[in-house]
Coordinates of C-alpha atoms and ligand atoms in Angstrom, one line a residue:
M86 CA 34.2 -6.9 6.5
T87 CA 34.9 -4.0 4.1
E88 CA 38.6 -3.5 5.0
T89 CA 39.5 -7.1 4.5
L90 CA 38.2 -7.4 0.9
S91 CA 41.1 -7.6 -1.4
A92 CA 41.4 -5.5 -4.5
G93 CA 40.9 -8.7 -6.5
A94 CA 37.5 -9.3 -4.9
V95 CA 36.5 -5.7 -5.8
Q96 CA 37.6 -6.2 -9.3
R97 CA 35.6 -9.4 -9.6
Q98 CA 32.4 -7.6 -8.4
L99 CA 32.9 -4.9 -11.0
E100 CA 33.5 -7.4 -13.7
L101 CA 30.2 -9.2 -12.8
L102 CA 28.3 -5.9 -12.7
R103 CA 29.5 -5.1 -16.2
R104 CA 29.3 -8.5 -17.8
V105 CA 26.0 -9.7 -16.3
W106 CA 24.1 -6.5 -15.8
G107 CA 25.7 -4.2 -18.2
Y108 CA 26.2 -1.4 -15.6
Q109 CA 29.5 0.4 -15.3
E110 CA 29.6 1.5 -11.7
F111 CA 27.9 0.8 -8.4
L112 CA 25.3 3.2 -7.2
P113 CA 25.7 4.7 -3.7
L114 CA 25.9 2.1 -0.9
Q115 CA 25.6 -0.9 -3.2
R116 CA 29.3 -1.5 -2.7
E117 CA 29.0 -1.4 1.1
A118 CA 25.9 -3.6 1.1
I119 CA 27.5 -6.2 -1.1
D120 CA 30.6 -6.3 1.0
A121 CA 28.5 -6.9 4.2
T122 CA 26.8 -9.8 2.5
L123 CA 29.9 -11.3 1.2
G124 CA 31.6 -10.9 4.5
G125 CA 28.7 -12.7 6.2
R126 CA 27.7 -9.7 8.3
D127 CA 24.1 -9.1 8.9
S128 CA 22.9 -5.8 7.4
L129 CA 20.0 -3.4 6.9
L130 CA 20.0 -1.4 3.7
V131 CA 17.6 1.6 3.5
L132 CA 17.5 3.1 0.0
P133 CA 14.6 4.9 -1.7
T134 CA 12.7 3.1 -4.5
G135 CA 14.9 2.9 -7.5
G136 CA 18.0 3.0 -5.4
G137 CA 19.1 -0.4 -6.6
K138 CA 18.5 -2.6 -3.6
S139 CA 17.9 -5.8 -5.5
L140 CA 21.3 -5.9 -7.1
C141 CA 22.7 -5.9 -3.5
Y142 CA 21.3 -9.3 -2.8
Q143 CA 21.6 -10.7 -6.3
L144 CA 25.2 -10.0 -7.1
P145 CA 26.7 -11.7 -4.1
A146 CA 24.8 -14.9 -5.0
L147 CA 27.1 -15.2 -8.0
L148 CA 30.3 -14.9 -6.0
G149 CA 29.9 -17.0 -2.9
E150 CA 29.1 -20.6 -2.0
G151 CA 25.6 -21.8 -1.3
L152 CA 22.1 -20.6 -2.0
A153 CA 20.8 -17.1 -1.6
V154 CA 17.2 -17.2 -0.3
V155 CA 15.2 -14.1 -1.1
V156 CA 12.0 -13.5 0.9
S157 CA 9.5 -11.1 -0.8
P158 CA 5.9 -10.4 0.0
L159 CA 4.7 -10.2 -3.6
I160 CA 4.4 -12.9 -6.1
S161 CA 4.4 -10.6 -9.1
L162 CA 7.6 -8.9 -7.9
M163 CA 9.3 -12.2 -7.4
K164 CA 8.4 -13.4 -10.8
D165 CA 9.6 -10.2 -12.5
Q166 CA 12.9 -10.5 -10.7
V167 CA 13.4 -14.1 -11.6
D168 CA 12.5 -13.4 -15.2
S169 CA 15.0 -10.6 -15.3
L170 CA 17.7 -12.7 -13.8
T171 CA 17.0 -15.6 -16.2
Q172 CA 17.3 -13.1 -19.1
R173 CA 20.7 -12.2 -17.8
G174 CA 21.7 -15.9 -17.5
V175 CA 21.5 -16.2 -13.7
A176 CA 20.1 -19.4 -12.3
A177 CA 17.1 -18.3 -10.2
A178 CA 13.7 -19.6 -9.4
V179 CA 10.5 -18.8 -7.5
Y180 CA 8.9 -21.2 -5.1
N181 CA 5.4 -20.2 -4.3
S182 CA 1.7 -21.0 -4.5
S183 CA 1.5 -20.1 -8.2
L184 CA 3.5 -23.2 -9.1
D185 CA 1.9 -26.6 -9.8
A186 CA 3.2 -29.8 -8.2
D187 CA 5.5 -30.6 -11.1
E188 CA 7.0 -27.2 -11.2
R189 CA 7.6 -27.3 -7.5
R190 CA 9.4 -30.6 -7.7
A191 CA 11.6 -29.2 -10.4
V192 CA 12.6 -26.3 -8.3
R193 CA 13.2 -28.5 -5.2
D194 CA 15.4 -30.8 -7.3
A195 CA 17.3 -27.9 -8.7
A196 CA 17.9 -26.4 -5.3
A197 CA 18.9 -29.7 -3.7
A198 CA 21.4 -30.4 -6.6
G199 CA 23.0 -27.0 -6.1
R200 CA 21.9 -25.8 -9.5
L201 CA 20.3 -22.6 -8.3
R202 CA 22.0 -19.4 -7.2
L203 CA 18.9 -17.6 -5.9
L204 CA 15.6 -18.9 -4.6
Y205 CA 12.7 -16.5 -4.1
L206 CA 10.1 -17.3 -1.5
A207 CA 6.9 -15.8 -0.1
P208 CA 7.1 -15.6 3.7
E209 CA 4.2 -18.0 4.3
R210 CA 6.2 -20.7 2.4
L211 CA 8.7 -20.9 5.2
D212 CA 5.9 -21.5 7.7
A213 CA 3.5 -23.7 5.7
E214 CA 6.3 -26.0 4.7
A215 CA 8.0 -26.0 8.1
G216 CA 6.8 -29.5 8.8
G217 CA 6.9 -30.6 5.2
G218 CA 10.6 -30.8 4.7
F219 CA 11.1 -27.5 3.0
L220 CA 13.5 -26.2 5.6
E221 CA 15.4 -29.5 5.5
L222 CA 15.7 -29.0 1.8
L223 CA 17.2 -25.6 2.4
G224 CA 19.5 -27.1 4.9
R225 CA 20.8 -29.6 2.4
A226 CA 21.1 -27.0 -0.3
G227 CA 23.2 -24.9 2.1
V228 CA 21.9 -21.4 2.6
A229 CA 24.5 -18.7 2.2
Y230 CA 22.3 -15.9 3.3
F231 CA 18.7 -14.7 3.6
A232 CA 17.6 -11.5 1.9
I233 CA 14.4 -10.0 3.3
D234 CA 13.0 -7.6 0.8
E235 CA 10.4 -5.0 1.8
A236 CA 11.5 -5.7 5.3
H237 CA 9.2 -3.0 6.8
C238 CA 6.4 -5.5 6.4
I239 CA 7.7 -6.9 9.7
S240 CA 6.9 -3.7 11.5
Q241 CA 3.5 -2.7 12.8
W242 CA 4.6 0.9 12.4
G243 CA 5.2 0.4 8.7
H244 CA 2.5 1.0 6.1
A245 CA 2.2 -2.7 5.0
F246 CA 2.4 -4.9 8.1
R247 CA 2.4 -8.6 7.3
P248 CA 2.1 -10.8 10.4
D249 CA 3.8 -13.7 8.6
Y250 CA 7.0 -11.7 8.4
R251 CA 7.2 -12.1 12.1
R252 CA 8.1 -15.8 11.7
L253 CA 11.2 -15.0 9.8
A254 CA 13.1 -14.5 13.0
A255 CA 12.9 -18.2 13.5
L256 CA 15.2 -18.7 10.5
R257 CA 17.9 -17.4 12.6
E258 CA 17.8 -20.4 15.0
R259 CA 17.3 -22.8 12.2
F260 CA 20.2 -21.5 10.1
P261 CA 22.8 -20.0 12.5
E262 CA 25.5 -20.1 9.8
A263 CA 23.6 -18.0 7.3
S264 CA 23.7 -14.2 7.5
M265 CA 20.6 -12.2 7.2
H266 CA 20.1 -9.0 5.2
A267 CA 17.1 -6.7 5.3
Y268 CA 16.1 -4.2 2.6
T269 CA 13.5 -1.4 2.7
A270 CA 12.7 2.0 1.3
T271 CA 10.9 3.1 4.5
A272 CA 12.5 6.1 6.0
T273 CA 11.3 6.2 9.6
P274 CA 13.8 5.4 12.4
R275 CA 11.2 3.6 14.3
V276 CA 10.5 1.1 11.6
R277 CA 14.3 0.6 11.1
R278 CA 14.7 -0.2 14.8
D279 CA 11.8 -2.6 14.6
I280 CA 13.3 -4.5 11.6
V281 CA 16.6 -5.0 13.4
E282 CA 14.8 -6.2 16.5
Q283 CA 12.2 -8.4 15.0
L284 CA 14.6 -10.1 12.6
A285 CA 17.1 -10.5 15.5
L286 CA 19.9 -9.1 13.3
R287 CA 23.3 -9.6 14.8
E288 CA 25.3 -6.4 15.1
P289 CA 24.1 -5.4 11.7
E290 CA 25.8 -3.0 9.3
V291 CA 23.1 -0.4 9.0
L292 CA 23.3 1.5 5.7
V293 CA 21.0 4.5 5.1
G294 CA 21.1 6.3 1.8
S295 CA 19.7 9.7 0.8
F296 CA 15.9 9.7 0.5
D297 CA 15.9 12.2 -2.2
R298 CA 14.8 11.0 -5.6
P299 CA 16.6 13.5 -7.9
N300 CA 14.9 12.1 -11.0
L301 CA 11.4 13.0 -9.8
I302 CA 10.0 16.3 -10.7
Y303 CA 7.5 17.5 -8.0
R304 CA 4.7 19.9 -8.7
V305 CA 1.7 20.9 -6.5
L306 CA -1.3 22.5 -8.1
R307 CA -4.7 23.6 -7.0
R308 CA -7.5 21.2 -7.8
H309 CA -9.8 23.8 -9.1
D310 CA -10.6 23.1 -12.8
L311 CA -9.0 19.7 -12.4
A312 CA -10.2 18.1 -15.6
A313 CA -8.5 20.6 -17.8
K314 CA -5.3 20.7 -15.7
L315 CA -5.1 16.9 -15.6
R316 CA -5.3 16.8 -19.4
R317 CA -2.4 19.1 -19.7
V318 CA -0.4 16.8 -17.5
L319 CA -1.5 13.7 -19.6
D320 CA -0.8 15.5 -22.8
R321 CA 2.8 16.1 -22.1
H322 CA 3.2 12.4 -21.4
R323 CA 1.5 11.0 -24.5
G324 CA 2.4 7.4 -25.0
E325 CA 4.0 7.2 -21.6
A326 CA 3.0 5.2 -18.6
G327 CA 1.4 6.8 -15.6
I328 CA -0.9 6.4 -12.6
V329 CA -3.7 8.7 -11.7
Y330 CA -4.7 8.3 -8.0
C331 CA -8.2 9.2 -6.9
I332 CA -9.7 9.1 -3.4
S333 CA -12.8 7.1 -4.1
R334 CA -13.8 4.1 -6.2
R335 CA -16.6 6.1 -7.9
E336 CA -14.2 8.8 -8.8
V337 CA -11.9 6.2 -10.3
D338 CA -14.7 4.7 -12.5
D339 CA -15.9 8.1 -13.6
R340 CA -12.5 9.5 -14.4
A341 CA -11.3 6.4 -16.2
A342 CA -14.4 6.4 -18.4
R343 CA -14.1 10.0 -19.1
L344 CA -10.4 9.8 -20.1
A345 CA -11.1 6.8 -22.3
E346 CA -13.9 8.7 -24.0
L347 CA -11.4 11.5 -24.7
G348 CA -9.1 9.0 -26.4
Y349 CA -6.6 8.3 -23.7
S350 CA -5.4 4.8 -23.1
A351 CA -6.7 4.5 -19.6
L352 CA -8.2 1.8 -17.4
P353 CA -9.6 1.8 -13.9
Y354 CA -8.3 -0.2 -10.9
H355 CA -9.7 -0.5 -7.4
A356 CA -10.7 -3.1 -4.8
G357 CA -14.4 -2.9 -5.8
L358 CA -13.8 -4.4 -9.3
D359 CA -14.1 -8.1 -9.7
D360 CA -10.9 -10.1 -9.6
E361 CA -10.9 -10.9 -13.2
T362 CA -11.3 -7.3 -14.4
R363 CA -8.6 -6.2 -11.9
R364 CA -6.2 -8.8 -13.0
R365 CA -6.8 -8.0 -16.7
N366 CA -6.4 -4.2 -16.2
Q367 CA -3.2 -4.6 -14.3
E368 CA -1.8 -7.0 -16.9
S369 CA -2.7 -4.7 -19.7
F370 CA -0.7 -1.9 -17.9
L371 CA 2.3 -4.2 -17.2
E372 CA 2.5 -5.4 -20.7
E373 CA 2.4 -1.8 -22.1
R374 CA -0.9 -2.2 -23.8
T375 CA -2.4 0.5 -21.6
D376 CA -0.6 3.7 -20.7
I377 CA -2.7 5.1 -17.8
V378 CA -4.2 3.4 -14.8
V379 CA -6.7 5.4 -12.9
A380 CA -6.7 3.9 -9.4
T381 CA -7.3 4.1 -5.7
V382 CA -4.2 3.6 -3.6
A383 CA -5.0 -0.1 -3.7
F384 CA -3.0 0.0 -6.9
G385 CA 0.7 0.1 -6.5
M386 CA 1.9 -2.6 -4.2
G387 CA 3.5 -5.1 -6.5
I388 CA 3.6 -2.8 -9.5
D389 CA 7.1 -3.3 -10.8
R390 CA 6.8 -1.4 -14.0
P391 CA 9.9 0.7 -13.8
D392 CA 9.1 3.2 -16.6
V393 CA 6.1 5.0 -14.9
R394 CA 6.7 8.5 -16.2
F395 CA 4.1 10.3 -14.1
V396 CA 2.1 9.8 -10.9
V397 CA -0.8 12.2 -10.4
H398 CA -2.8 12.6 -7.1
T399 CA -6.2 14.2 -7.6
G400 CA -6.5 14.8 -3.9
S401 CA -4.1 15.0 -1.0
P402 CA -3.0 11.8 0.8
R403 CA -3.2 11.8 4.5
S404 CA 0.5 11.9 5.2
L405 CA 3.8 12.6 3.6
E406 CA 4.8 9.0 4.1
H407 CA 1.9 8.0 2.0
Y408 CA 2.7 10.6 -0.6
Q409 CA 6.3 9.5 -0.7
Q410 CA 5.3 5.9 -1.1
E411 CA 2.7 6.5 -3.8
S412 CA 4.5 9.2 -5.8
G413 CA 7.7 7.1 -5.5
R414 CA 6.2 4.6 -7.9
A415 CA 7.3 7.0 -10.7
G416 CA 10.7 6.7 -12.3
R417 CA 12.0 3.5 -10.7
D418 CA 14.3 3.2 -13.7
G419 CA 16.1 6.4 -12.7
L420 CA 14.9 8.4 -15.7
P421 CA 13.0 11.6 -15.2
A422 CA 9.4 11.3 -14.1
E423 CA 6.8 13.8 -12.9
C424 CA 4.8 13.8 -9.7
V425 CA 1.8 16.1 -9.6
L426 CA -0.3 16.7 -6.5
F427 CA -3.6 18.4 -7.0
Y428 CA -5.1 19.5 -3.8
S429 CA -7.5 21.9 -2.1
P430 CA -7.3 22.9 1.6
A431 CA -10.7 21.3 1.9
D432 CA -9.0 17.9 1.5
F433 CA -7.5 18.2 5.0
V434 CA -10.9 19.0 6.5
T435 CA -12.3 16.0 4.8
W436 CA -9.5 13.8 6.0
R437 CA -9.9 15.0 9.5
R438 CA -13.6 14.2 9.4
L439 CA -13.0 10.8 7.9
L440 CA -10.4 9.9 10.5
E441 CA -12.5 11.2 13.2
S442 CA -15.5 9.1 12.2
S443 CA -13.4 5.9 12.0
G444 CA -11.8 6.7 15.4
E445 CA -8.3 7.1 13.9
L446 CA -7.8 10.8 14.5
T447 CA -5.1 10.4 17.1
E448 CA -2.8 13.3 17.9
G449 CA -0.2 11.6 15.7
A450 CA -2.5 11.3 12.7
G451 CA -3.5 14.9 13.1
R452 CA 0.1 15.9 13.0
L453 CA 0.9 13.9 9.9
L454 CA -2.1 15.6 8.2
S455 CA -0.8 19.0 9.1
E456 CA 2.7 18.2 7.8
M457 CA 1.1 17.1 4.5
S458 CA -0.9 20.3 4.3
R459 CA 2.2 22.3 5.0
Y460 CA 4.0 20.6 2.2
A461 CA 1.2 21.3 -0.2
G462 CA 1.1 24.9 0.6
A463 CA 4.8 25.4 0.9
T464 CA 6.7 27.9 -1.2
R465 CA 10.1 26.4 -1.3
C466 CA 12.0 23.5 -2.8
R467 CA 9.8 20.3 -2.8
H468 CA 12.8 18.0 -2.8
R469 CA 14.2 19.8 0.2
A470 CA 10.9 19.8 2.0
L471 CA 10.5 16.0 1.6
V472 CA 14.0 15.1 2.5
E473 CA 13.9 17.3 5.6
Y474 CA 10.7 15.8 6.6
F475 CA 12.4 12.5 6.7
G476 CA 15.2 14.0 8.9
Q477 CA 17.9 14.5 6.3
E478 CA 19.4 17.5 4.7
L479 CA 19.6 18.3 1.0
V480 CA 22.3 20.5 -0.4
H481 CA 21.9 21.8 -3.9
E482 CA 25.1 22.0 -5.8
G483 CA 25.6 25.4 -7.3
G484 CA 23.0 26.9 -5.0
D485 CA 20.3 27.5 -7.7
G486 CA 17.9 24.9 -6.5
C487 CA 17.1 21.3 -7.5
G488 CA 16.0 22.1 -11.0
A489 CA 13.2 19.5 -10.6
C490 CA 10.3 21.1 -8.7
D491 CA 7.8 23.8 -9.4
W492 CA 9.5 26.1 -7.0
C493 CA 13.0 25.8 -8.3
L494 CA 11.9 25.8 -11.9
G495 CA 10.4 29.2 -11.3
E496 CA 6.9 28.2 -12.0
L497 CA 5.6 30.2 -9.1
E498 CA 6.1 33.9 -8.9
R499 CA 5.8 36.5 -6.1
V500 CA 2.7 38.7 -6.2
D501 CA 3.2 42.5 -6.1
E502 CA 1.7 44.1 -3.0
P503 CA 0.7 40.9 -1.3
V504 CA -0.6 42.6 1.8
V505 CA -3.1 44.7 -0.2
V506 CA -4.4 41.6 -2.0
A507 CA -4.7 39.7 1.3
Q508 CA -6.5 42.6 3.0
K509 CA -9.0 42.7 0.2
I510 CA -9.7 39.0 0.6
L511 CA -9.9 39.2 4.4
S512 CA -12.2 42.1 4.4
A513 CA -14.6 40.3 2.0
V514 CA -14.6 37.4 4.4
A515 CA -15.4 39.8 7.3
R516 CA -18.1 41.7 5.5
M517 CA -19.8 38.5 4.5
G518 CA -20.1 37.6 8.1
Q519 CA -17.5 34.8 8.1
R520 CA -20.2 32.4 7.1
W521 CA -19.3 31.5 3.5
G522 CA -17.2 29.0 1.6
V523 CA -14.5 29.6 -0.9
A524 CA -16.7 29.6 -4.0
Q525 CA -19.0 32.5 -2.7
V526 CA -16.0 34.6 -1.5
V527 CA -14.4 34.2 -4.9
D528 CA -17.6 35.2 -6.7
V529 CA -18.0 38.3 -4.6
L530 CA -14.4 39.4 -5.0
R531 CA -14.6 38.9 -8.7
G532 CA -17.8 40.9 -8.9
R533 CA -20.0 38.1 -10.3
S534 CA -23.7 38.7 -9.7
T535 CA -24.8 35.1 -9.4
D536 CA -28.2 34.2 -8.0
K537 CA -26.6 33.3 -4.7
V538 CA -24.7 36.5 -4.6
V539 CA -27.7 38.6 -5.3
A540 CA -30.0 36.7 -3.1
N541 CA -27.8 37.4 -0.1
G542 CA -27.2 41.0 -1.0
H543 CA -23.5 40.4 -1.4
H544 CA -23.4 42.5 -4.6
E545 CA -24.0 45.5 -2.5
L546 CA -21.0 45.0 -0.3
S547 CA -18.1 47.4 -0.7
T548 CA -15.8 44.5 -1.3
F549 CA -17.8 43.3 -4.3
G550 CA -15.6 43.2 -7.3
L551 CA -12.4 44.3 -5.4
L552 CA -10.3 41.7 -7.3
E553 CA -12.3 41.8 -10.5
S554 CA -9.4 41.1 -12.9
C555 CA -7.9 38.2 -10.9
P556 CA -8.4 34.8 -12.6
P557 CA -10.5 32.5 -10.3
D558 CA -7.8 29.9 -10.1
E559 CA -5.3 32.5 -8.9
L560 CA -7.7 33.9 -6.4
R561 CA -8.4 30.4 -5.0
G562 CA -4.6 30.0 -4.7
Y563 CA -4.4 33.1 -2.5
L564 CA -7.2 31.8 -0.3
D565 CA -5.3 28.6 0.1
Q566 CA -2.2 30.4 1.1
L567 CA -4.0 32.5 3.6
V568 CA -5.4 29.2 5.1
D569 CA -2.0 27.5 5.0
R570 CA -0.4 30.4 6.8
G571 CA -3.2 30.5 9.4
F572 CA -4.7 33.9 8.5
L573 CA -7.9 32.2 7.6
V574 CA -9.3 29.0 9.0
I575 CA -11.7 26.5 7.6
R576 CA -14.6 25.6 9.9
G577 CA -18.0 24.2 9.6
E578 CA -19.8 20.9 10.0
R579 CA -21.5 20.2 6.7
Y580 CA -20.0 23.0 4.5
P581 CA -16.5 24.3 5.0
I582 CA -16.7 28.0 5.6
L583 CA -13.9 30.6 5.9
Q584 CA -13.3 32.5 9.1
M585 CA -10.7 34.9 10.2
S586 CA -8.1 34.0 12.8
P587 CA -6.5 36.6 15.2
E588 CA -3.5 36.6 12.8
G589 CA -5.9 37.4 10.0
L590 CA -7.3 40.3 12.0
A591 CA -3.7 41.6 12.6
L592 CA -3.0 41.4 8.9
L593 CA -6.2 43.3 8.1
K594 CA -5.0 46.0 10.4
G595 CA -1.7 46.1 8.7
E596 CA 0.2 44.8 11.8
T597 CA 1.9 41.9 10.0
D598 CA 3.3 41.1 6.7
L599 CA 3.2 38.1 4.3
E600 CA 4.2 36.9 0.8
L601 CA 1.8 35.5 -1.8
F602 CA 2.7 33.4 -4.8
R603 CA 0.9 32.4 -8.0
Q604 CA 1.5 30.1 -10.9
Q605 CA 3.3 32.0 -13.6
R606 CA 1.1 34.1 -15.9
P607 CA 0.2 33.4 -18.6
P608 CA -0.2 29.7 -17.8
P609 CA 2.0 27.6 -20.1
R610 CA -1.1 26.4 -21.8
G611 CA -0.4 24.0 -24.7
S612 CA 3.2 25.0 -24.8
R613 CA 5.4 22.7 -22.9
R614 CA 6.2 23.7 -19.3
A615 CA 9.8 24.4 -18.3
V616 CA 11.6 21.2 -19.0
S617 CA 13.9 20.2 -16.2
K618 CA 17.6 19.9 -16.9
K619 CA 17.6 16.2 -16.1
E620 CA 14.8 15.6 -18.5
R621 CA 16.6 17.4 -21.3
E622 CA 19.7 15.4 -20.6
S623 CA 18.0 12.0 -20.6
W624 CA 16.6 12.7 -24.1
E625 CA 19.7 14.5 -25.3
G626 CA 20.7 13.1 -28.7
V627 CA 18.1 10.4 -28.6
D628 CA 16.6 9.5 -32.0
R629 CA 12.9 9.5 -31.0
E630 CA 11.7 7.5 -34.0
L631 CA 14.3 4.8 -33.4
F632 CA 13.3 4.8 -29.7
E633 CA 9.7 4.0 -30.7
G634 CA 10.9 1.3 -33.1
L635 CA 13.0 -0.3 -30.4
R636 CA 10.0 -0.1 -28.1
E637 CA 8.0 -2.0 -30.6
L638 CA 10.7 -4.6 -30.9
R639 CA 10.8 -4.9 -27.1
R640 CA 7.1 -5.6 -27.0
E641 CA 7.5 -8.4 -29.5
L642 CA 10.5 -9.9 -27.7
A643 CA 8.6 -9.8 -24.5
A644 CA 5.5 -11.4 -25.9
E645 CA 7.5 -14.2 -27.4
R646 CA 9.1 -14.9 -24.1
G647 CA 6.0 -14.4 -22.0
V648 CA 7.6 -11.7 -19.8
P649 CA 6.7 -8.0 -19.3
P650 CA 8.6 -5.7 -21.7
Y651 CA 10.7 -4.1 -18.9
V652 CA 12.2 -7.5 -18.2
I653 CA 13.7 -7.3 -21.7
F654 CA 15.2 -3.8 -21.5
H655 CA 14.5 -0.7 -19.4
D656 CA 13.7 2.6 -21.1
A657 CA 17.1 3.9 -20.1
T658 CA 18.6 1.1 -22.2
L659 CA 16.4 1.9 -25.2
R660 CA 17.3 5.6 -25.0
D661 CA 21.0 4.8 -24.8
L662 CA 20.6 2.5 -27.9
A663 CA 18.7 5.2 -29.8
R664 CA 21.3 7.7 -28.9
R665 CA 24.5 5.8 -29.6
K666 CA 23.2 3.5 -32.3
P667 CA 25.7 0.6 -31.9
A668 CA 26.5 -1.3 -35.0
T669 CA 28.4 -4.3 -33.6
E670 CA 28.0 -6.7 -30.7
A671 CA 31.0 -5.1 -29.0
E672 CA 29.5 -1.7 -29.2
L673 CA 26.3 -3.1 -27.9
L674 CA 28.0 -4.2 -24.8
E675 CA 28.9 -0.6 -24.1
I676 CA 25.2 0.3 -23.8
Y677 CA 23.7 0.9 -20.3
G678 CA 22.0 -2.2 -19.1
V679 CA 23.2 -4.6 -21.8
G680 CA 25.1 -7.6 -20.4
E681 CA 26.7 -10.5 -22.3
K682 CA 23.7 -12.8 -22.5
K683 CA 21.3 -10.1 -23.7
A684 CA 23.9 -8.9 -26.2
R685 CA 24.2 -12.4 -27.6
E686 CA 20.6 -13.4 -27.6
L687 CA 18.7 -10.1 -28.3
G688 CA 21.6 -8.3 -30.0
P689 CA 21.0 -9.4 -33.6
A690 CA 17.3 -8.2 -33.5
V691 CA 18.3 -4.9 -31.9
L692 CA 21.1 -4.3 -34.4
E693 CA 18.8 -5.0 -37.3
V694 CA 16.2 -2.4 -36.1
I695 CA 19.0 0.1 -35.7
Q696 CA 20.4 -0.6 -39.2
R697 CA 17.1 -0.6 -40.9
Q698 CA 16.3 2.9 -39.6
Ligands
LIG781 P1 14.9 -0.8 -5.6 O1 14.7 -2.2 -5.4 O2 15.8 -0.1 -4.6 O3 13.6 0.0 -5.8 P2 15.9 -1.7 -8.1 O4 16.8 -2.7 -7.6 O5 14.7 -2.0 -8.8 O6 15.7 -0.6 -7.0 O7 16.8 -0.8 -9.1 C1 16.4 0.4 -9.6 C2 16.9 0.6 -11.0 O8 18.3 0.8 -11.0 C3 16.8 -0.6 -11.9 O9 16.4 -0.2 -13.2 C4 18.1 -1.3 -11.9 O10 18.3 -2.1 -13.0 C5 19.0 -0.1 -11.9 N1 20.4 -0.3 -11.3 C6 20.7 -1.0 -10.2 N2 22.0 -1.0 -9.9 C7 22.5 -0.2 -10.9 C8 23.9 0.2 -11.2 N3 24.9 -0.1 -10.4 N4 24.1 1.0 -12.2 C9 23.0 1.4 -13.0 N5 21.7 1.1 -12.8 C10 21.5 0.2 -11.8
LIG782 ZN1 13.4 22.2 -5.8

């Protein structure tokens, strides 16, 4: 256990971290997790995506006796990790259905002969092979510990239940000597309890990190005028990787086609495409030949590209768990990345209807939906809102916000005389008989004599043109906020219509108060939006041209070796190289993420690019 580890052991861990991985210090809880593994004590480590979980089961494999067996649900993730370890000079292998008979034999021989430090398996392996001598083989190789990655797959309460994970508990009886360690990014206590129970962990050390992802910048915007707003997001990420999530397959196809026409490097991905196209599109993204994937949420599991710089949702997910999971695919490498949620209050009406028709609209599901809607409409720090939702607290140092969300970056501003604005809106809704949707209310308030306005005599109402000079987007934003805060409600079977609640009536009579916010005027069109502090820092002093040159080299090195580019170097490493411009191998070893083997093998090519520049 922790206390009994000698200073020498600690020193050895650090030395490995620096020599093999090229990192200087441990990230929060890595120390503790590694100590538990080395001490043979079962453990559960909960860290957000990008928190550095894999190192926690990889590093101890180099220090102890025996084989580390890593169970992971996704073949592509396993392959990436094994490729990365191999690049770092660590003896690791995958054993799964993607191998042919010869390859399998080679892996079995290597394991039996004690030549492997880590062996990656899919859960079904342990079962399918149960009678076929595979477990005996593991017995002979001597398993030091089992690492169960994505451990929430064992829980029905998780978002990715895999029945075959349930069989892992049997490993306990089979290998009583080996310790068992579970890893997940799932935040809910219920799933955590389930993992401990289902895996039959023995008095586990439970380590739970902060769920905040400080490198992610969160923004929430109205969906109105989506195409133009989306382009603004994409344009500030030119040449960078990103995912654009859409609700339906058709939307995916249309939007991907549209973006491609406009010259963006974008491909579609959804479960309706044939296997071949899907595989090709995914590969193109992983190999950095395509920047943007437009996808349904089917895309993401197993996407290990760590340099995803933005994740856009073009509609609201059904819960904050989903949002956290999907947006969390941005910035796994720890560098700044942007998460933009486009939404409309109508999304929640649609979700309710969808869930209802599929019989899934339980009280719980309804609550999750309301929480999501509250987040979207919130006028406070997004990081704080997310972390609090998952039951933790977030304290900003210095007290001036997180510096990484639309709210804290001051992109929203308070409206003058909010009660007057709200009253104008509410009285328009009232005068129109509470029978109309957002579009018509907006037209009337802005004084637009459309056919529909005239046909219904709305141009003769006293509220016609009351907010004539207010940009439509802003006005819609106010309507959202009135809905979010319960002054207006959305009703209607086929068409969502706006009606006033008792609170709305009170506001109209001047009996209550409220605040309204809007995106800063004038919109930061074309000009770059406020750049967060973290983002500035991470590019601080980076020679961008050299960075691009190194990216090109990385693509070549990756292609030669048949691995994805991020297995060669992460972006953080390229930026550090393009900032510090090392001239010798010794200087190269100082760079973030460059260990001895990479310095030796890739160093000459890297130094040449730097020199040439
Ligand atoms: P997770 O599995 O928790 O999502 P990863 O294991 O993929 O996270 O690690 C996230 C990123 O952090 C990777 O780029 C990894 O190389 C990097 N990383 C891990 N440990 C350290 C460390 N001690 N110092 C710096 N970077 C680290
Ligand atoms: Zn904030």
